[in-house]
Amino acid sequence: MTPNEFKPARSEHPMPLKRLPLVETLAAAQRREAWKSDTARSLDHPVLFWVTRGQGRFMVDCRLRGVGPNTAVYVPRNTLFSYEMFAGPQGMVLSLPDDEYAGFPRRPALVRATNVQAQAEISGLIDALARELGELRTGQRRAVQAHIMMIAVWLDRLLLGQPAESLGKSDQLLSKFSHVVSIGHRDGKSLGEFASDLNVTPTHLTRLTQGSVGKPASALLNEHVINTACEALLQTDQPVKQISDRLGFSSAAYFTRAFQAQTGETPSNFRKSRR
């Protein structure tokens, strides 16, 4: 949903949690994960993490990076990512509309705000956006758009102080793999087919992902498929067989075995226990 689709302010009610944008604490976002946060998935909208306390690591575009306090992590739509936080982390997570006019980067970004003023600015902007989303106020649509654009400006300014990042051939290939898996996993493609699309061998892809994130390419693909299945089980009433067919499994029985091997539960039990 884009900001332009909000109803006029005079007829609005506070926006439900499922609508974008969404502002929540890092702890709430972790609790809301359909499966495990340290498994590969992608979203059809951008997301911005603002970590204020604790340590962790993020996998974005098949590259693993450590994070600490006062770190912003921006993940564009259709980008493989996962995260793992340790030692009582605190922070905020912004699920953003896919609006190119907001001015967010086209590529992932991970940057630390060492300046106290910059830290105070982003905290204030996030608080202001959360207030607008939680109250019925005249001009809400425009105010939400303005706050989102100011958050994008804040990120731009922070990135200007960072050395320009140049991706080597291996990182460029990993980024392409991240993108094609994000948009093509629902077609039931195998790792071999994805590798063929990229004009490389599955062995070469696996060598790159193993060296970059410590996982074979097949594991990232499987995690993404299972995460997509988890979301479908929790957010829709589609029968298990329909989900299985949509994800390219040869049968519902094979899907159930693969799902249980990853999550420890059958699809039906997973849906029942988490709903």
Tab-separated table of C-alpha atoms in Angstrom:
chain	number	residue	atom	x	y	z
A	1	MET	CA	0.000	0.000	0.000
A	2	THR	CA	1.426	3.387	-0.938
A	3	PRO	CA	0.872	6.628	1.008
A	4	ASN	CA	-1.262	7.957	-1.871
A	5	GLU	CA	-3.826	5.250	-1.124
A	6	PHE	CA	-4.637	6.538	2.361
A	7	LYS	CA	-8.213	7.806	2.716
A	8	PRO	CA	-8.805	11.539	3.192
A	9	ALA	CA	-8.031	12.625	6.735
A	10	ARG	CA	-11.613	13.599	7.665
A	11	SER	CA	-12.879	10.043	7.120
A	12	GLU	CA	-9.851	8.197	8.491
A	13	HIS	CA	-9.505	5.945	11.492
A	14	PRO	CA	-6.112	5.044	13.037
A	15	MET	CA	-4.394	2.685	10.615
A	16	PRO	CA	-4.517	-1.066	11.407
A	17	LEU	CA	-1.245	-2.857	12.108
A	18	LYS	CA	-1.315	-4.723	8.806
A	19	ARG	CA	-1.250	-1.521	6.768
A	20	LEU	CA	1.940	0.268	5.836
A	21	PRO	CA	3.811	2.082	7.169
A	22	LEU	CA	4.172	0.206	10.421
A	23	VAL	CA	6.355	1.249	13.363
A	24	GLU	CA	7.125	-1.310	16.060
A	25	THR	CA	9.820	-2.115	18.571
A	26	LEU	CA	12.555	-4.551	17.618
A	27	ALA	CA	11.284	-6.937	20.302
A	28	ALA	CA	7.739	-6.809	18.881
A	29	ALA	CA	9.032	-7.395	15.347
A	30	GLN	CA	10.968	-10.441	16.518
A	31	ARG	CA	7.887	-11.837	18.271
A	32	ARG	CA	5.850	-11.293	15.109
A	33	GLU	CA	8.243	-13.284	12.916
A	34	ALA	CA	6.410	-16.161	11.275
A	35	TRP	CA	9.433	-18.443	11.677
A	36	LYS	CA	12.981	-17.609	12.797
A	37	SER	CA	14.546	-14.200	12.218
A	38	ASP	CA	17.916	-15.741	11.324
A	39	THR	CA	16.515	-17.492	8.239
A	40	ALA	CA	16.500	-15.953	4.761
A	41	ARG	CA	13.378	-14.181	3.566
A	42	SER	CA	12.411	-11.153	1.486
A	43	LEU	CA	9.591	-8.623	1.588
A	44	ASP	CA	7.570	-6.823	-1.069
A	45	HIS	CA	8.248	-3.532	0.694
A	46	PRO	CA	11.324	-1.827	2.224
A	47	VAL	CA	12.167	-2.065	5.921
A	48	LEU	CA	14.438	0.043	8.130
A	49	PHE	CA	15.945	-1.277	11.375
A	50	TRP	CA	17.222	1.230	13.938
A	51	VAL	CA	19.226	-0.630	16.621
A	52	THR	CA	19.836	1.425	19.770
A	53	ARG	CA	21.168	-1.235	22.114
A	54	GLY	CA	22.723	-4.692	21.894
A	55	GLN	CA	24.791	-6.609	19.386
A	56	GLY	CA	23.807	-8.751	16.451
A	57	ARG	CA	24.380	-9.575	12.836
A	58	PHE	CA	22.438	-9.013	9.646
A	59	MET	CA	22.575	-10.936	6.392
A	60	VAL	CA	21.517	-8.623	3.581
A	61	ASP	CA	21.983	-9.402	-0.112
A	62	CYS	CA	23.935	-12.542	0.859
A	63	ARG	CA	26.515	-10.571	2.843
A	64	LEU	CA	26.911	-10.863	6.610
A	65	ARG	CA	27.583	-7.783	8.739
A	66	GLY	CA	27.833	-7.238	12.489
A	67	VAL	CA	25.758	-4.487	14.126
A	68	GLY	CA	25.973	-2.624	17.417
A	69	PRO	CA	24.214	0.301	19.110
A	70	ASN	CA	23.042	3.235	16.975
A	71	THR	CA	23.127	1.312	13.711
A	72	ALA	CA	20.650	1.714	10.855
A	73	VAL	CA	20.030	-1.186	8.476
A	74	TYR	CA	17.969	-0.491	5.372
A	75	VAL	CA	16.635	-3.419	3.328
A	76	PRO	CA	14.964	-2.620	-0.032
A	77	ARG	CA	12.076	-4.699	-1.342
A	78	ASN	CA	12.876	-8.049	-2.976
A	79	THR	CA	16.169	-8.436	-1.100
A	80	LEU	CA	17.168	-11.562	0.819
A	81	PHE	CA	17.851	-10.792	4.464
A	82	SER	CA	17.928	-12.280	7.947
A	83	TYR	CA	19.016	-11.042	11.346
A	84	GLU	CA	20.063	-12.344	14.726
A	85	MET	CA	20.278	-10.168	17.839
A	86	PHE	CA	21.973	-10.892	21.167
A	87	ALA	CA	22.145	-9.526	24.734
A	88	GLY	CA	18.834	-7.738	25.249
A	89	PRO	CA	18.648	-5.673	22.063
A	90	GLN	CA	16.526	-2.548	21.776
A	91	GLY	CA	15.475	-0.590	18.743
A	92	MET	CA	12.723	0.136	16.244
A	93	VAL	CA	11.622	-1.435	12.971
A	94	LEU	CA	9.890	0.572	10.248
A	95	SER	CA	7.983	-1.319	7.549
A	96	LEU	CA	7.702	1.231	4.752
A	97	PRO	CA	5.457	1.651	1.704
A	98	ASP	CA	7.121	0.824	-1.594
A	99	ASP	CA	7.129	4.455	-2.706
A	100	GLU	CA	9.991	5.508	-4.982
A	101	TYR	CA	9.219	9.173	-4.317
A	102	ALA	CA	10.165	8.834	-0.644
A	103	GLY	CA	13.810	8.841	-1.706
A	104	PHE	CA	15.179	5.764	0.058
A	105	PRO	CA	18.273	4.119	-1.454
A	106	ARG	CA	17.863	1.504	-4.166
A	107	ARG	CA	20.568	-0.629	-2.584
A	108	PRO	CA	20.829	-2.027	0.964
A	109	ALA	CA	22.571	0.156	3.531
A	110	LEU	CA	24.140	-0.504	6.915
A	111	VAL	CA	25.540	2.543	8.672
A	112	ARG	CA	26.322	3.588	12.247
A	113	ALA	CA	25.261	6.980	13.592
A	114	THR	CA	28.178	8.069	15.762
A	115	ASN	CA	26.925	11.645	16.091
A	116	VAL	CA	24.625	12.279	19.083
A	117	GLN	CA	22.609	14.787	17.047
A	118	ALA	CA	21.960	12.221	14.312
A	119	GLN	CA	20.876	9.678	16.923
A	120	ALA	CA	18.434	12.156	18.457
A	121	GLU	CA	17.087	13.141	15.020
A	122	ILE	CA	16.147	9.630	13.927
A	123	SER	CA	14.609	8.795	17.296
A	124	GLY	CA	12.511	11.954	17.085
A	125	LEU	CA	11.428	11.246	13.520
A	126	ILE	CA	10.402	7.673	14.361
A	127	ASP	CA	8.452	8.860	17.419
A	128	ALA	CA	6.675	11.507	15.351
A	129	LEU	CA	5.741	8.963	12.662
A	130	ALA	CA	4.438	6.545	15.295
A	131	ARG	CA	2.262	9.290	16.815
A	132	GLU	CA	0.761	10.153	13.427
A	133	LEU	CA	-0.046	6.515	12.754
A	134	GLY	CA	-1.639	6.034	16.161
A	135	GLU	CA	-3.962	9.043	16.266
A	136	LEU	CA	-6.881	10.402	14.244
A	137	ARG	CA	-5.663	13.814	13.096
A	138	THR	CA	-6.418	16.180	10.241
A	139	GLY	CA	-3.788	15.969	7.508
A	140	GLN	CA	-2.573	12.547	8.610
A	141	ARG	CA	-1.783	11.346	5.092
A	142	ARG	CA	0.443	14.319	4.297
A	143	ALA	CA	2.105	14.210	7.705
A	144	VAL	CA	2.920	10.502	7.327
A	145	GLN	CA	4.409	11.115	3.879
A	146	ALA	CA	6.454	14.025	5.212
A	147	HIS	CA	7.854	12.011	8.134
A	148	ILE	CA	8.796	9.122	5.842
A	149	MET	CA	10.584	11.496	3.464
A	150	MET	CA	12.471	13.103	6.352
A	151	ILE	CA	13.607	9.663	7.536
A	152	ALA	CA	14.887	9.016	4.002
A	153	VAL	CA	16.736	12.361	4.092
A	154	TRP	CA	18.265	11.418	7.442
A	155	LEU	CA	19.544	8.157	5.986
A	156	ASP	CA	20.900	9.936	2.893
A	157	ARG	CA	22.839	12.399	5.038
A	158	LEU	CA	24.278	9.608	7.132
A	159	LEU	CA	25.374	7.698	4.041
A	160	LEU	CA	27.113	10.787	2.633
A	161	GLY	CA	29.639	10.538	5.460
A	162	GLN	CA	30.487	6.949	4.607
A	163	PRO	CA	33.096	5.862	2.061
A	164	ALA	CA	31.538	4.835	-1.242
A	165	GLU	CA	31.108	1.075	-1.454
A	166	SER	CA	32.227	-0.659	-4.630
A	167	LEU	CA	30.978	-4.191	-5.158
A	168	GLY	CA	33.354	-6.737	-6.640
A	169	LYS	CA	32.226	-9.346	-9.137
A	170	SER	CA	31.441	-11.917	-6.430
A	171	ASP	CA	29.317	-9.470	-4.426
A	172	GLN	CA	27.524	-8.358	-7.577
A	173	LEU	CA	26.666	-11.972	-8.347
A	174	LEU	CA	25.456	-12.540	-4.780
A	175	SER	CA	23.274	-9.443	-5.059
A	176	LYS	CA	21.752	-10.769	-8.294
A	177	PHE	CA	21.160	-14.158	-6.670
A	178	SER	CA	19.437	-12.396	-3.765
A	179	HIS	CA	17.134	-10.576	-6.170
A	180	VAL	CA	16.215	-13.483	-8.468
A	181	VAL	CA	15.449	-15.760	-5.512
A	182	SER	CA	13.299	-13.032	-3.940
A	183	ILE	CA	11.166	-12.566	-7.027
A	184	GLY	CA	11.333	-16.073	-8.519
A	185	HIS	CA	11.074	-18.545	-5.636
A	186	ARG	CA	7.311	-18.832	-6.072
A	187	ASP	CA	7.848	-20.356	-9.509
A	188	GLY	CA	9.206	-23.529	-7.931
A	189	LYS	CA	12.620	-23.058	-9.525
A	190	SER	CA	15.504	-25.232	-8.411
A	191	LEU	CA	18.934	-23.934	-7.454
A	192	GLY	CA	20.204	-25.210	-10.799
A	193	GLU	CA	17.648	-23.107	-12.654
A	194	PHE	CA	18.537	-19.993	-10.676
A	195	ALA	CA	22.230	-20.630	-11.334
A	196	SER	CA	21.517	-21.052	-15.039
A	197	ASP	CA	19.668	-17.714	-15.079
A	198	LEU	CA	22.852	-16.146	-13.672
A	199	ASN	CA	25.131	-18.013	-16.106
A	200	VAL	CA	27.028	-19.811	-13.323
A	201	THR	CA	27.020	-23.302	-11.838
A	202	PRO	CA	25.282	-24.267	-8.583
A	203	THR	CA	28.721	-25.243	-7.250
A	204	HIS	CA	30.046	-21.744	-7.866
A	205	LEU	CA	27.018	-20.141	-6.194
A	206	THR	CA	27.396	-22.400	-3.186
A	207	ARG	CA	31.095	-21.585	-2.902
A	208	LEU	CA	30.249	-17.864	-2.834
A	209	THR	CA	27.391	-18.060	-0.305
A	210	GLN	CA	29.331	-20.448	1.934
A	211	GLY	CA	32.225	-18.024	2.038
A	212	SER	CA	30.016	-14.967	2.508
A	213	VAL	CA	27.325	-16.071	4.980
A	214	GLY	CA	28.394	-19.582	6.011
A	215	LYS	CA	25.462	-21.296	4.295
A	216	PRO	CA	25.151	-23.082	0.945
A	217	ALA	CA	22.998	-21.409	-1.674
A	218	SER	CA	20.489	-24.267	-1.422
A	219	ALA	CA	19.957	-23.505	2.283
A	220	LEU	CA	19.169	-19.847	1.555
A	221	LEU	CA	16.710	-20.883	-1.142
A	222	ASN	CA	15.039	-23.471	1.117
A	223	GLU	CA	14.779	-21.006	4.008
A	224	HIS	CA	13.136	-18.459	1.758
A	225	VAL	CA	10.601	-20.983	0.467
A	226	ILE	CA	9.736	-22.144	3.988
A	227	ASN	CA	9.409	-18.546	5.208
A	228	THR	CA	7.014	-17.845	2.343
A	229	ALA	CA	5.033	-20.939	3.303
A	230	CYS	CA	4.912	-19.809	6.945
A	231	GLU	CA	3.551	-16.410	5.955
A	232	ALA	CA	0.894	-18.028	3.755
A	233	LEU	CA	-0.135	-20.419	6.538
A	234	LEU	CA	-0.539	-17.601	9.061
A	235	GLN	CA	-1.918	-14.805	6.908
A	236	THR	CA	-4.277	-16.706	4.597
A	237	ASP	CA	-6.785	-19.533	4.789
A	238	GLN	CA	-5.385	-21.289	1.726
A	239	PRO	CA	-5.354	-25.093	2.012
A	240	VAL	CA	-1.948	-26.692	2.494
A	241	LYS	CA	-2.139	-28.282	-0.962
A	242	GLN	CA	-2.740	-24.908	-2.601
A	243	ILE	CA	0.276	-23.424	-0.825
A	244	SER	CA	2.318	-26.464	-1.816
A	245	ASP	CA	1.327	-26.118	-5.480
A	246	ARG	CA	2.024	-22.380	-5.505
A	247	LEU	CA	5.551	-22.938	-4.184
A	248	GLY	CA	6.319	-25.566	-6.821
A	249	PHE	CA	6.307	-28.740	-4.703
A	250	SER	CA	5.441	-31.926	-6.588
A	251	SER	CA	2.916	-32.976	-3.938
A	252	ALA	CA	1.436	-31.839	-0.647
A	253	ALA	CA	3.082	-34.821	1.067
A	254	TYR	CA	6.532	-33.786	-0.150
A	255	PHE	CA	5.853	-30.206	0.964
A	256	THR	CA	4.795	-31.434	4.414
A	257	ARG	CA	7.991	-33.479	4.799
A	258	ALA	CA	10.175	-30.564	3.698
A	259	PHE	CA	8.323	-28.118	5.961
A	260	GLN	CA	8.552	-30.427	8.978
A	261	ALA	CA	12.254	-31.054	8.384
A	262	GLN	CA	12.881	-27.303	8.627
A	263	THR	CA	10.440	-26.193	11.336
A	264	GLY	CA	9.843	-29.367	13.350
A	265	GLU	CA	6.081	-29.117	12.750
A	266	THR	CA	3.673	-30.114	10.020
A	267	PRO	CA	2.103	-27.184	8.113
A	268	SER	CA	-1.280	-27.825	9.733
A	269	ASN	CA	0.143	-27.918	13.260
A	270	PHE	CA	2.234	-24.809	12.576
A	271	ARG	CA	-0.873	-22.902	11.496
A	272	LYS	CA	-2.950	-24.142	14.432
A	273	SER	CA	-0.328	-23.530	17.148
A	274	ARG	CA	0.517	-19.967	16.058
A	275	ARG	CA	-2.979	-18.756	15.343
